[in-house]
XYZ file of C-alpha atoms in Angstrom:
199
model
C 4.012 -8.662 23.793
C 7.435 -7.816 22.294
C 9.044 -10.426 24.516
C 6.563 -13.082 23.383
C 7.239 -12.223 19.729
C 11.014 -12.437 20.289
C 10.688 -15.876 21.895
C 8.394 -17.080 19.088
C 10.791 -15.731 16.471
C 13.833 -17.392 18.078
C 12.092 -20.727 18.637
C 10.610 -20.841 15.161
C 13.222 -19.269 12.918
C 16.466 -19.427 14.901
C 17.654 -22.905 13.895
C 16.218 -22.805 10.355
C 17.672 -19.372 9.650
C 21.235 -20.631 10.286
C 20.751 -23.636 7.987
C 19.240 -21.460 5.245
C 22.113 -18.993 5.511
C 24.618 -21.856 5.269
C 22.914 -23.152 2.100
C 22.886 -19.663 0.546
C 26.607 -19.317 1.224
C 27.262 -22.782 -0.226
C 25.326 -21.910 -3.416
C 27.239 -18.646 -3.752
C 30.586 -20.403 -3.184
C 29.899 -23.136 -5.783
C 28.671 -20.520 -8.248
C 31.892 -18.513 -7.834
C 33.983 -21.688 -8.241
C 32.229 -22.459 -11.519
C 32.943 -18.930 -12.748
C 36.654 -19.573 -12.289
C 36.799 -23.103 -13.688
C 34.219 -25.698 -14.655
C 34.106 -28.983 -12.772
C 31.233 -31.401 -13.139
C 31.308 -32.334 -9.435
C 31.017 -28.674 -8.400
C 28.095 -28.191 -10.763
C 26.363 -31.226 -9.242
C 26.969 -29.867 -5.726
C 25.595 -26.502 -6.838
C 22.419 -28.088 -8.194
C 21.924 -30.138 -5.005
C 22.458 -27.043 -2.810
C 20.026 -25.018 -4.913
C 17.400 -27.760 -4.606
C 17.886 -27.938 -0.811
C 17.672 -24.148 -0.580
C 14.462 -24.155 -2.601
C 12.980 -26.723 -0.187
C 14.009 -24.492 2.767
C 12.350 -21.447 1.205
C 9.132 -23.382 0.586
C 9.179 -24.801 4.133
C 9.659 -21.295 5.578
C 6.788 -20.012 3.470
C 4.503 -22.826 4.668
C 5.526 -22.241 8.272
C 4.741 -18.535 7.992
C 1.339 -19.357 6.529
C 0.598 -21.793 9.357
C 1.815 -19.302 11.969
C -0.578 -16.665 10.673
C -3.302 -17.922 12.994
C -0.901 -18.036 15.974
C 0.252 -14.472 15.358
C -3.333 -13.243 15.342
C -3.586 -14.285 18.998
C -0.481 -12.253 19.886
C -1.676 -9.027 18.294
C -4.838 -7.573 19.755
C -7.223 -5.496 17.606
C -6.375 -1.802 17.763
C -9.825 -0.438 17.133
C -13.239 -1.596 18.202
C -15.743 -3.380 15.990
C -17.930 -0.261 16.173
C -15.102 1.863 14.717
C -14.487 -0.686 11.962
C -18.164 -0.585 11.002
C -18.105 3.229 10.997
C -15.145 3.162 8.610
C -17.046 0.797 6.291
C -20.239 2.883 6.189
C -21.068 4.829 3.065
C -20.374 8.535 3.542
C -23.165 10.800 4.698
C -24.219 13.948 2.884
C -22.509 16.020 5.598
C -19.209 14.107 5.180
C -19.259 14.692 1.420
C -20.121 18.369 1.813
C -17.381 18.817 4.443
C -14.868 17.179 2.106
C -15.873 19.572 -0.682
C -15.627 22.532 1.703
C -12.079 21.531 2.644
C -10.957 21.964 -0.985
C -9.797 25.524 -1.666
C -12.273 27.511 -3.779
C -9.270 29.162 -5.443
C -7.791 25.885 -6.635
C -7.580 25.311 -10.372
C -10.305 23.109 -11.854
C -9.561 19.673 -13.258
C -10.484 18.339 -16.708
C -14.215 18.756 -16.018
C -13.713 22.532 -15.658
C -15.509 22.765 -12.306
C -13.793 23.986 -9.152
C -15.004 23.363 -5.623
C -16.861 26.704 -5.638
C -19.225 25.275 -8.289
C -20.029 22.243 -6.126
C -20.559 24.390 -3.017
C -22.658 27.018 -4.783
C -24.851 24.493 -6.604
C -24.946 21.912 -3.794
C -28.732 21.936 -3.409
C -29.172 21.225 -7.123
C -26.443 18.617 -7.655
C -26.148 16.918 -4.241
C -28.275 13.894 -5.220
C -26.089 13.210 -8.277
C -22.914 13.702 -6.261
C -24.131 11.390 -3.491
C -25.002 8.636 -5.979
C -21.522 8.888 -7.515
C -19.734 8.955 -4.144
C -21.709 5.970 -2.858
C -20.975 4.025 -6.058
C -17.289 4.709 -5.520
C -17.334 3.551 -1.891
C -19.303 0.412 -2.769
C -16.531 -0.485 -5.223
C -18.613 -0.034 -8.362
C -16.761 0.626 -11.593
C -16.738 4.341 -12.364
C -16.027 6.093 -15.634
C -12.385 7.014 -16.246
C -13.580 10.607 -16.355
C -13.700 10.789 -12.553
C -10.020 10.023 -12.048
C -8.696 11.863 -15.091
C -6.348 14.755 -14.421
C -4.187 17.366 -16.101
C -0.463 17.340 -15.414
C 0.874 20.864 -15.726
C 4.525 21.877 -15.691
C 5.151 25.124 -13.820
C 8.540 26.711 -14.587
C 10.807 27.148 -11.550
C 13.051 29.687 -13.308
C 12.476 32.450 -15.848
C 13.847 30.641 -18.931
C 13.729 26.859 -18.282
C 16.004 24.800 -20.546
C 15.501 21.295 -19.090
C 12.794 19.203 -17.452
C 14.298 19.565 -13.958
C 13.586 23.312 -14.156
C 9.839 22.603 -14.026
C 7.615 21.677 -11.097
C 4.816 19.255 -12.104
C 1.390 19.682 -10.517
C -1.702 17.561 -11.041
C -5.099 19.151 -11.538
C -7.691 16.564 -10.496
C -11.461 16.723 -10.729
C -12.981 18.016 -7.486
C -15.104 14.905 -7.083
C -11.956 12.759 -7.232
C -10.370 14.864 -4.490
C -13.506 14.345 -2.399
C -13.165 10.572 -2.931
C -9.766 10.720 -1.231
C -10.617 13.256 1.489
C -13.600 11.344 2.888
C -11.625 8.236 4.005
C -8.870 10.476 5.379
C -11.422 12.318 7.512
C -12.872 9.014 8.739
C -9.442 7.585 9.547
C -8.461 10.725 11.459
C -11.012 9.754 14.121
C -9.274 6.431 14.894
C -5.673 7.087 13.827
C -4.581 7.521 17.450
C -5.656 3.954 18.172
C -3.885 2.549 15.093
C -0.439 4.060 15.615
C 1.661 2.798 18.494
C 3.225 5.481 20.727
C 6.538 3.563 20.572
């Protein structure tokens, strides 16, 4: 596949790349000449070269857009359609609970004041509310700013800090927000081996 991409790249961009580079150098040269001394002919040449270069850039952009379909044939899908559908599914109750369990019970709570131990201890009571919120998030519904609000806390690195660089900033997020990010990570971990090339 690499060989095919190299050939495609050379055939498609090889000749145009040299012409574009030549135009860029010409524009730079005329621009430098005008900085030293103004000549109307040089300014005209500069404007013509800039216009030609603009046409080259637009042509390259169109060619890349048209090649998009051709490149799709060169690159095979890394994961199966089944895996893609699994990644798109709304999280199950078990996935949400596992994400909450993976958050340390000793971690500091976010602005809502609840740590992961609250969610785990009261799971049977609050799970329906949590599941509705999580599913709204994964459907792309608009959520209240409350869910992604956080405290930024500065922890001193030394005994008597005198400047900002002597502090270490940490962010205290709401537990539910951390669960929002952990669930896709857990799902991706199942297919990450297929997505990353060994090379």
